[in-house]
Short mmCIF file of C-alpha atoms in Angstrom, two decimals:
data_model
loop_
_atom_site.label_atom_id
_atom_site.label_comp_id
_atom_site.label_asym_id
_atom_site.label_seq_id
_atom_site.Cartn_x
_atom_site.Cartn_y
_atom_site.Cartn_z
CA MET A 11 11.74 7.05 48.28
CA GLN A 12 13.25 9.92 46.35
CA ASN A 13 10.78 12.71 45.40
CA ILE A 14 11.20 13.27 41.69
CA VAL A 15 10.96 16.89 40.51
CA TYR A 16 9.62 17.00 36.89
CA TYR A 17 9.94 19.81 34.36
CA LEU A 18 7.87 19.97 31.16
CA ALA A 19 9.15 21.12 27.78
CA VAL A 20 6.45 21.83 25.20
CA ASP A 21 8.32 21.88 21.82
CA ILE A 22 6.21 22.80 18.82
CA GLY A 23 7.69 22.41 15.40
CA ALA A 24 6.30 23.08 11.93
CA SER A 25 5.17 19.44 11.46
CA SER A 26 4.60 18.20 15.04
CA GLY A 27 4.59 19.08 18.68
CA ARG A 28 5.65 17.15 21.74
CA HIS A 29 5.46 17.33 25.52
CA ILE A 30 8.73 16.08 27.05
CA LEU A 31 8.99 15.54 30.83
CA GLY A 32 12.48 15.75 32.24
CA HIS A 33 14.09 15.18 35.63
CA LEU A 34 17.45 14.52 37.16
CA GLU A 35 18.31 11.10 38.44
CA ASN A 36 21.66 10.80 40.30
CA GLY A 37 22.83 13.86 38.33
CA VAL A 38 21.78 12.39 34.96
CA MET A 39 19.04 14.00 32.88
CA LYS A 40 16.16 11.61 32.04
CA THR A 41 13.55 12.54 29.51
CA GLU A 42 10.18 10.97 28.56
CA GLU A 43 7.80 11.91 25.76
CA ILE A 44 4.42 12.21 27.40
CA TYR A 45 2.38 13.45 24.48
CA ARG A 46 2.78 14.17 20.74
CA PHE A 47 0.51 15.89 18.20
CA THR A 48 0.65 16.82 14.54
CA ASN A 49 1.03 20.33 13.15
CA GLY A 50 1.06 21.87 9.70
CA MET A 51 0.20 24.91 7.73
CA LYS A 52 -3.43 25.38 6.76
CA GLU A 53 -4.46 26.58 3.33
CA SER A 54 -7.21 29.15 3.25
CA ASP A 55 -8.07 31.24 0.19
CA GLY A 56 -4.50 30.87 -1.05
CA ARG A 57 -2.98 31.88 2.28
CA LYS A 58 -0.71 29.69 4.47
CA LEU A 59 -1.88 29.99 8.11
CA TRP A 60 -1.33 28.40 11.52
CA ASP A 61 -4.29 27.11 13.52
CA THR A 62 -3.46 28.61 16.87
CA GLU A 63 -6.67 27.43 18.50
CA TYR A 64 -5.85 23.85 17.57
CA LEU A 65 -2.23 24.21 18.78
CA PHE A 66 -3.36 25.68 22.13
CA SER A 67 -5.86 22.86 22.62
CA GLU A 68 -3.11 20.37 22.10
CA ILE A 69 -0.90 22.13 24.60
CA VAL A 70 -3.70 21.68 27.10
CA ASN A 71 -4.22 18.07 26.09
CA GLY A 72 -0.55 17.33 26.80
CA LEU A 73 -0.89 18.90 30.25
CA LYS A 74 -3.90 16.60 30.93
CA ARG A 75 -1.69 13.65 29.97
CA CYS A 76 0.77 14.64 32.68
CA LYS A 77 -2.02 14.53 35.26
CA GLU A 78 -3.10 11.14 33.94
CA ALA A 79 0.44 9.84 34.31
CA GLY A 80 0.70 11.19 37.82
CA LYS A 81 3.75 13.32 36.87
CA ILE A 82 3.08 16.87 37.68
CA PRO A 83 5.78 19.33 36.51
CA ALA A 84 7.18 21.91 38.87
CA SER A 85 7.43 24.23 35.90
CA MET A 86 6.89 24.20 32.17
CA SER A 87 7.91 26.23 29.16
CA ILE A 88 7.06 26.46 25.43
CA ASP A 89 9.31 26.89 22.41
CA THR A 90 8.38 27.10 18.77
CA TRP A 91 9.96 28.15 15.41
CA ALA A 92 10.81 31.80 14.94
CA VAL A 93 9.37 34.87 13.17
CA ASP A 94 5.62 34.14 13.32
CA TYR A 95 3.41 36.15 15.68
CA VAL A 96 -0.12 37.24 16.76
CA LEU A 97 -1.63 40.64 17.31
CA LEU A 98 -4.06 41.16 20.19
CA ASP A 99 -6.72 43.90 20.57
CA ASP A 100 -7.58 45.75 23.79
CA ALA A 101 -9.75 42.76 24.84
CA ASP A 102 -6.85 40.42 24.25
CA LYS A 103 -8.62 38.80 21.28
CA GLN A 104 -6.60 37.90 18.25
CA VAL A 105 -6.56 40.44 15.39
CA GLY A 106 -6.50 38.93 11.94
CA ASP A 107 -5.04 35.53 10.99
CA THR A 108 -1.80 33.94 12.16
CA TYR A 109 0.24 33.71 8.97
CA ALA A 110 2.85 30.98 8.42
CA TYR A 111 6.29 32.18 7.35
CA ARG A 112 6.07 30.29 4.07
CA ASP A 113 3.14 32.43 2.92
CA SER A 114 3.93 34.57 -0.13
CA ARG A 115 2.46 37.85 1.29
CA THR A 116 6.00 39.14 1.99
CA LYS A 117 7.03 39.15 -1.68
CA GLY A 118 8.37 42.60 -2.49
CA MET A 119 8.22 43.73 1.13
CA ASP A 120 11.96 43.84 1.35
CA GLU A 121 12.03 46.62 -1.19
CA VAL A 122 9.36 48.55 0.79
CA VAL A 123 11.55 48.24 3.87
CA TYR A 124 14.67 49.31 2.07
CA GLY A 125 12.79 52.41 0.91
CA LEU A 126 12.79 53.41 4.60
CA ILE A 127 16.21 52.05 5.60
CA ASP A 128 18.84 50.68 3.26
CA GLU A 129 19.85 47.02 3.59
CA SER A 130 23.38 47.65 4.89
CA SER A 131 22.11 50.09 7.58
CA LEU A 132 19.49 47.57 8.62
CA TYR A 133 22.11 44.86 9.01
CA ALA A 134 24.33 47.18 10.98
CA ARG A 135 21.45 47.96 13.38
CA THR A 136 20.26 44.36 13.94
CA GLY A 137 22.88 41.89 12.63
CA ILE A 138 20.07 39.66 11.37
CA GLN A 139 20.27 37.67 8.15
CA LYS A 140 17.95 38.70 5.36
CA GLN A 141 15.15 36.21 4.92
CA ILE A 142 12.00 37.35 3.10
CA PHE A 143 9.84 35.74 5.82
CA ASN A 144 11.40 37.65 8.74
CA THR A 145 8.88 39.39 10.96
CA ILE A 146 10.09 42.77 9.84
CA TYR A 147 8.71 41.99 6.31
CA GLN A 148 5.65 40.20 7.63
CA LEU A 149 4.67 43.32 9.62
CA MET A 150 5.22 45.48 6.51
CA ALA A 151 2.80 43.21 4.56
CA GLU A 152 0.27 43.52 7.48
CA LYS A 153 0.69 47.34 7.39
CA LYS A 154 0.18 47.48 3.57
CA GLU A 155 -2.69 44.91 3.32
CA HIS A 156 -4.51 45.49 6.65
CA PRO A 157 -3.72 48.89 8.18
CA GLU A 158 -6.92 48.51 10.18
CA TYR A 159 -5.27 45.62 12.08
CA PHE A 160 -2.54 47.94 13.31
CA ASN A 161 -5.21 50.43 14.44
CA ARG A 162 -7.02 47.73 16.45
CA ALA A 163 -3.96 45.97 17.76
CA ARG A 164 -2.61 46.64 21.24
CA THR A 165 -0.08 43.85 21.75
CA PHE A 166 2.43 41.94 19.58
CA LEU A 167 3.45 38.49 20.80
CA MET A 168 5.61 35.79 19.26
CA LEU A 169 3.86 32.47 19.25
CA PRO A 170 5.45 30.88 22.41
CA ASP A 171 4.73 34.15 24.26
CA TYR A 172 1.13 34.06 23.01
CA PHE A 173 0.52 30.47 24.15
CA GLN A 174 2.07 31.13 27.58
CA PHE A 175 -0.19 34.16 27.87
CA ARG A 176 -3.15 31.91 27.13
CA LEU A 177 -2.04 29.66 30.00
CA THR A 178 -1.31 32.32 32.56
CA GLY A 179 -3.06 35.53 31.60
CA VAL A 180 0.36 37.20 31.79
CA LYS A 181 2.02 38.76 28.75
CA LYS A 182 5.80 38.62 28.43
CA SER A 183 8.09 38.84 25.43
CA GLU A 184 11.14 36.53 25.40
CA TYR A 185 14.45 37.85 24.07
CA THR A 186 15.91 35.09 21.90
CA ASN A 187 12.81 34.63 19.72
CA ALA A 188 12.32 38.41 19.45
CA THR A 189 15.76 38.77 17.79
CA SER A 190 14.47 36.78 14.75
CA THR A 191 12.08 39.66 14.02
CA GLN A 192 15.02 41.76 12.76
CA LEU A 193 13.81 44.58 15.10
CA VAL A 194 16.07 44.10 18.11
CA ASN A 195 19.24 46.05 18.93
CA PRO A 196 22.20 43.72 19.60
CA ASP A 197 23.77 46.19 22.02
CA THR A 198 20.79 47.03 24.21
CA LYS A 199 19.17 43.53 23.85
CA GLN A 200 15.88 45.37 23.50
CA TRP A 201 13.65 46.58 20.65
CA ASP A 202 15.22 49.09 18.37
CA TRP A 203 12.71 51.83 18.95
CA LYS A 204 14.17 54.11 16.33
CA LEU A 205 13.99 51.39 13.67
CA ILE A 206 10.39 50.53 14.62
CA SER A 207 9.49 54.22 14.27
CA MET A 208 11.22 54.50 10.91
CA LEU A 209 9.13 51.55 9.64
CA GLY A 210 5.87 53.04 10.98
CA TYR A 211 5.13 50.17 13.29
CA PRO A 212 3.18 51.19 16.51
CA LYS A 213 5.62 51.24 19.47
CA LYS A 214 2.73 50.47 21.85
CA LEU A 215 2.55 46.89 20.53
CA PHE A 216 5.93 45.78 21.80
CA LEU A 217 6.55 44.63 25.40
CA PRO A 218 9.98 44.81 27.10
CA LEU A 219 12.16 41.80 26.27
CA GLU A 220 12.95 39.39 29.06
CA ALA A 221 15.62 36.62 29.37
CA PRO A 222 15.11 32.89 29.59
CA GLY A 223 14.53 31.82 33.17
CA THR A 224 12.06 34.69 33.87
CA VAL A 225 8.84 33.52 35.55
CA VAL A 226 5.70 34.19 33.53
CA GLY A 227 3.18 33.08 36.13
CA ASN A 228 1.00 30.19 37.22
CA LEU A 229 -1.85 28.67 35.35
CA THR A 230 -5.19 30.48 35.34
CA GLU A 231 -8.00 29.00 37.32
CA GLU A 232 -9.72 27.99 34.10
CA ILE A 233 -6.72 26.08 32.82
CA MET A 234 -6.19 24.54 36.27
CA ARG A 235 -9.74 23.24 36.15
CA GLN A 236 -9.15 21.70 32.76
CA VAL A 237 -5.82 20.00 33.48
CA GLY A 238 -6.26 19.19 37.13
CA PHE A 239 -3.15 20.88 38.57
CA ASP A 240 -1.18 24.07 38.76
CA THR A 241 2.40 24.69 37.63
CA GLN A 242 4.66 27.61 37.12
CA VAL A 243 5.24 28.81 33.55
CA VAL A 244 8.70 30.17 32.87
CA LEU A 245 10.49 31.51 29.83
CA CYS A 246 12.93 29.14 28.08
CA ALA A 247 14.97 30.24 25.10
CA SER A 248 11.73 30.09 23.19
CA HIS A 249 13.25 30.25 19.69
CA ASP A 250 13.51 26.47 19.17
CA THR A 251 17.07 26.78 17.79
CA ALA A 252 18.18 28.84 20.82
CA SER A 253 16.92 26.03 23.03
CA ALA A 254 18.58 23.40 20.83
CA VAL A 255 21.97 25.14 21.00
CA MET A 256 21.78 24.95 24.77
CA ALA A 257 21.97 21.22 24.37
CA VAL A 258 25.18 21.17 22.33
CA PRO A 259 27.29 18.54 24.18
CA SER A 260 30.52 20.49 24.04
CA GLU A 261 32.92 21.74 26.69
CA GLU A 262 34.21 24.43 24.30
CA ASP A 263 33.11 28.02 24.75
CA SER A 264 32.58 28.40 21.02
CA ALA A 265 31.68 25.15 19.34
CA LEU A 266 30.56 24.68 15.69
CA TYR A 267 27.07 23.21 15.54
CA ILE A 268 24.32 22.29 13.09
CA SER A 269 20.87 22.24 14.53
CA SER A 270 19.49 19.87 11.91
CA GLY A 271 15.76 19.43 11.19
CA THR A 272 13.35 21.03 8.68
CA TRP A 273 15.86 23.85 8.75
CA SER A 274 19.59 23.48 9.33
CA LEU A 275 21.10 26.27 11.53
CA LEU A 276 24.83 26.11 11.14
CA GLY A 277 26.94 28.32 13.34
CA THR A 278 28.74 29.02 16.59
CA GLU A 279 28.26 31.10 19.74
CA LEU A 280 30.02 34.37 20.20
CA PRO A 281 30.13 37.02 22.96
CA GLU A 282 29.59 39.89 20.51
CA ALA A 283 27.59 40.29 17.29
CA VAL A 284 29.55 40.31 13.97
CA LEU A 285 28.24 43.25 11.99
CA THR A 286 30.76 43.42 9.20
CA SER A 287 29.99 43.92 5.57
CA GLN A 288 31.62 40.50 4.86
CA SER A 289 29.20 38.93 7.33
CA MET A 290 26.23 40.64 5.68
CA GLN A 291 27.38 39.67 2.17
CA SER A 292 27.64 36.00 3.16
CA ASN A 293 24.14 36.36 4.78
CA PHE A 294 24.99 35.43 8.36
CA THR A 295 22.79 36.23 11.28
CA ASN A 296 23.48 37.17 14.92
CA GLU A 297 20.45 35.76 16.73
CA GLY A 298 20.10 36.05 20.48
CA GLY A 299 21.02 33.07 22.60
CA TYR A 300 20.91 32.03 26.21
CA ASP A 301 22.81 34.30 28.62
CA TYR A 302 22.96 36.93 25.87
CA ARG A 303 25.40 34.94 23.79
CA PHE A 304 25.02 35.49 20.00
CA ARG A 305 24.22 32.56 17.79
CA TYR A 306 26.26 33.53 14.73
CA LEU A 307 24.84 31.23 12.09
CA LYS A 308 23.35 30.79 8.65
CA ASN A 309 19.79 29.54 8.22
CA ILE A 310 19.92 26.70 5.57
CA MET A 311 16.89 25.02 3.97
CA GLY A 312 17.71 21.76 5.76
CA LEU A 313 15.82 18.56 5.53
CA TRP A 314 12.74 20.31 4.21
CA MET A 315 13.45 19.21 0.69
CA ILE A 316 13.74 15.57 1.60
CA GLN A 317 10.62 15.80 3.77
CA CYS A 318 8.65 17.16 0.84
CA LEU A 319 9.99 14.42 -1.41
CA ARG A 320 8.71 11.84 0.99
CA HIS A 321 5.31 13.47 1.23
CA GLU A 322 5.11 13.58 -2.56
CA LEU A 323 5.63 9.79 -2.45
CA ASP A 324 2.64 9.59 -0.08
CA ASP A 325 5.02 8.78 2.78
CA ALA A 326 5.32 5.34 1.34
CA VAL A 327 9.15 5.43 1.63
CA THR A 328 10.91 5.83 4.95
CA PHE A 329 13.65 8.37 5.58
CA GLU A 330 16.00 5.46 6.06
CA GLU A 331 15.03 4.11 2.61
CA LEU A 332 15.62 7.57 1.04
CA CYS A 333 19.09 7.62 2.62
CA ARG A 334 19.85 4.18 1.24
CA LEU A 335 18.67 5.16 -2.25
CA ALA A 336 20.65 8.40 -2.14
CA GLN A 337 23.80 6.47 -1.15
CA GLU A 338 23.31 4.10 -4.01
CA ASN A 339 23.09 7.06 -6.42
CA GLN A 340 26.07 8.98 -5.02
CA SER A 341 27.62 9.16 -8.42
CA PHE A 342 24.75 11.28 -9.74
CA GLY A 343 26.54 14.64 -10.18
CA SER A 344 23.83 17.27 -10.31
CA ARG A 345 23.57 19.82 -7.48
CA VAL A 346 21.14 22.57 -6.44
CA ASP A 347 21.38 25.63 -4.29
CA VAL A 348 19.29 24.44 -1.33
CA ASN A 349 18.70 28.04 -0.27
CA ASP A 350 17.16 29.14 -3.58
CA ALA A 351 13.78 30.73 -3.04
CA MET A 352 12.12 28.28 -5.43
CA PHE A 353 12.56 25.55 -2.75
CA LEU A 354 10.83 27.54 0.00
CA ALA A 355 7.24 26.44 -0.68
CA PRO A 356 6.90 24.86 -4.09
CA ASP A 357 3.75 23.07 -5.27
CA SER A 358 6.03 20.14 -6.00
CA MET A 359 9.58 19.78 -4.61
CA THR A 360 10.28 17.02 -7.19
CA GLU A 361 9.42 19.37 -10.10
CA ALA A 362 11.27 22.26 -8.50
CA VAL A 363 14.52 20.27 -8.28
CA LYS A 364 14.12 19.01 -11.86
CA THR A 365 13.40 22.57 -13.09
CA TYR A 366 16.42 23.94 -11.30
CA CYS A 367 18.72 21.29 -12.87
CA ARG A 368 17.17 21.78 -16.24
CA ASN A 369 17.59 25.55 -16.08
CA ILE A 370 21.32 25.39 -15.39
CA LYS A 371 21.95 22.68 -17.96
CA GLN A 372 22.62 19.82 -15.42
CA LYS A 373 21.41 16.25 -15.80
CA VAL A 374 17.81 16.08 -14.56
CA PRO A 375 17.23 13.56 -11.78
CA GLU A 376 14.39 11.15 -12.67
CA THR A 377 14.32 8.42 -10.04
CA THR A 378 13.64 8.71 -6.34
CA GLY A 379 17.22 7.74 -5.59
CA GLU A 380 18.60 10.39 -7.91
CA LEU A 381 16.37 13.06 -6.44
CA ALA A 382 17.38 12.06 -2.88
CA ALA A 383 21.07 12.03 -3.90
CA VAL A 384 20.82 15.56 -5.32
CA MET A 385 19.07 16.79 -2.13
CA TYR A 386 21.36 15.20 0.48
CA GLN A 387 24.61 15.90 -1.38
CA SER A 388 23.62 19.48 -2.19
CA LEU A 389 22.89 20.00 1.55
CA ALA A 390 26.25 18.54 2.57
CA GLU A 391 28.04 20.78 0.09
CA CYS A 392 26.23 23.75 1.48
CA TYR A 393 27.31 22.76 4.98
CA ASN A 394 30.93 22.65 3.81
CA GLU A 395 30.78 26.06 2.14
CA THR A 396 29.13 27.59 5.20
CA VAL A 397 31.72 26.19 7.55
CA ARG A 398 34.44 27.80 5.46
CA GLN A 399 32.61 31.10 5.49
CA ILE A 400 32.27 31.04 9.30
CA GLU A 401 35.97 30.36 9.67
CA ASP A 402 36.84 33.14 7.31
CA ASN A 403 34.38 35.60 8.85
CA ILE A 404 35.53 35.18 12.48
CA GLY A 405 39.17 34.13 11.88
CA LYS A 406 38.89 30.81 13.73
CA GLN A 407 39.38 27.23 12.67
CA PHE A 408 37.28 24.35 14.08
CA GLU A 409 38.18 20.72 14.50
CA ARG A 410 34.72 19.25 15.08
CA ILE A 411 31.04 19.85 14.32
CA TYR A 412 28.18 18.98 16.64
CA ILE A 413 24.98 17.87 14.92
CA ILE A 414 21.94 18.15 17.12
CA GLY A 415 18.21 17.71 16.45
CA GLY A 416 16.37 15.13 14.30
CA GLY A 417 19.10 15.24 11.65
CA ALA A 418 21.48 13.61 14.08
CA HIS A 419 19.94 10.33 12.99
CA VAL A 420 20.75 10.80 9.28
CA GLU A 421 24.00 8.87 9.09
CA PHE A 422 24.51 9.23 5.36
CA LEU A 423 24.38 13.03 5.65
CA ASN A 424 26.43 13.13 8.83
CA GLN A 425 29.25 11.06 7.22
CA MET A 426 29.19 13.18 4.09
CA THR A 427 29.48 16.28 6.31
CA ALA A 428 32.54 14.83 8.02
CA ASP A 429 34.09 13.80 4.72
CA LEU A 430 33.56 17.11 2.93
CA THR A 431 34.57 19.38 5.80
CA GLY A 432 37.42 17.15 7.02
CA LYS A 433 36.15 17.64 10.57
CA THR A 434 35.02 15.08 13.14
CA VAL A 435 31.26 15.07 13.57
CA PHE A 436 29.48 14.33 16.83
CA ALA A 437 25.74 13.62 16.38
CA GLY A 438 23.18 13.92 19.21
CA PRO A 439 21.03 14.47 21.10
CA SER A 440 18.19 14.19 18.61
CA GLU A 441 15.67 15.91 20.94
CA ALA A 442 18.00 18.81 21.54
CA THR A 443 15.32 21.49 21.55
CA SER A 444 13.34 19.81 24.35
CA VAL A 445 16.56 19.13 26.24
CA GLY A 446 17.57 22.80 25.97
CA ASN A 447 14.11 23.94 27.02
CA LEU A 448 14.37 21.68 30.11
CA THR A 449 17.90 22.95 30.76
CA ALA A 450 16.74 26.57 31.06
CA GLN A 451 14.16 25.52 33.55
CA MET A 452 16.62 23.47 35.53
CA ILE A 453 19.17 26.22 35.68
CA ARG A 454 16.51 28.59 37.02
CA ALA A 455 15.61 25.94 39.65
CA GLU A 456 19.28 25.66 40.55
CA GLU A 457 19.50 22.00 39.50
CA PHE A 458 22.52 23.17 37.41
CA ALA A 459 24.81 26.01 38.38
CA ASN A 460 25.16 27.25 34.83
CA LEU A 461 24.98 26.34 31.15
CA SER A 462 28.48 24.72 31.11
CA GLU A 463 27.51 22.35 33.89
CA ALA A 464 24.20 21.54 32.10
CA ARG A 465 25.98 20.79 28.80
CA ASN A 466 28.40 18.42 30.62
CA CYS A 467 25.31 16.56 31.89
CA VAL A 468 23.85 16.40 28.37
CA LYS A 469 27.17 14.94 27.09
CA HIS A 470 26.91 12.01 29.40
CA ALA A 471 23.13 11.56 29.44
CA PHE A 472 22.39 11.06 25.80
CA ALA A 473 23.88 8.83 23.01
CA ILE A 474 26.36 10.83 20.90
CA LYS A 475 27.68 9.13 17.75
CA LYS A 476 31.06 10.03 16.30
CA TYR A 477 31.79 10.25 12.54
CA SER A 478 35.44 10.61 11.46
CA PRO A 479 36.32 12.02 8.07
CA LYS A 480 37.47 9.35 5.64
CA GLN A 481 41.10 9.79 4.64
#
């Protein structure tokens, strides 16, 4: 009987987390969800926070489930969303709260940063898209509001690095997620020490950056006792989008992709960062990817708006029903800028959309179908505009778009994307982040020779649906 070698991807998103076991069977990747848990921002005294203790307990619970199933992973890795972090003191205890990126504490922090380095110089140094929730602005808010935290802190860790430290007792900082801080030099692939000094952030907090595939360590004795086994923890591309892009089922060196979920990350991979003023003006980012490729992309609000609409309907309507209602109301002509700051964390997404339309003298959507139509069609039009900007910025035309992540299931949006862009759309895999996480582990274990071979496996292992543009 063949001895199956399992690998475990722990993929934690803003609304849920999952433990996905993967293995190769006759050269085909097989995956299995072994555990799932909920996540969400917590409100405390007007602040939006993450409950890191809860999240870590669920990571451990998922490991216990592996033991119960008799499927012990040879290695495991954790990925999460970007930009959020913890500070640890000299006893490795957390300093302060873990803020969620949608918290409003960063309001005005961009101007404080630009008082120390102007915006164009900052982009030229890092190549990272301006988003008010980037870590660079979060740390400035920390510095202004709680300078005592900086005095007490000894270590800065992004969330996946922190959780992996809790599992192993070993602190390591992973490169791809670190680039989202807007504090990394795209040439050296390390922290921009001069920039960090200019901003007044303590250099001692930041650990050297290490690439996906680096071994963190084995589980501590305490964790082994809790879960009933030992395994090796390794770094994946711990920014969830960096992992997802590893699962793009394309044989091209530079494919056009949309990592579609709560956020939509639309871009391509390039060997060098694009640091032009044109790129900055159109707000593109050069985030770190696997094998030091650059993920040249724009961060778009994504399915967040439609998720909020559903929650405001008490989740009584399925996403499939919202798509059907949107399709029935396709003739409703109002549109919104999905990237407008008013949609980042409104008290009511429904009212935010209505207010936006009212303010610019458009017809105000009233029914659920009209609201869904505005959201989906505005997102598709944003995709189309962003594709054109990419092609202009890098001087390359694309024939196809690969949609990966949960949005790969949204057929109405996928077909609209094909129709508006005039490009063939390939949708899948839907669990791209977990697949990419597993891929990094499997490459390290020499199950795959390289990323190209792994992507070829993904192409044949998972259902990929084709959408042709309507003539």
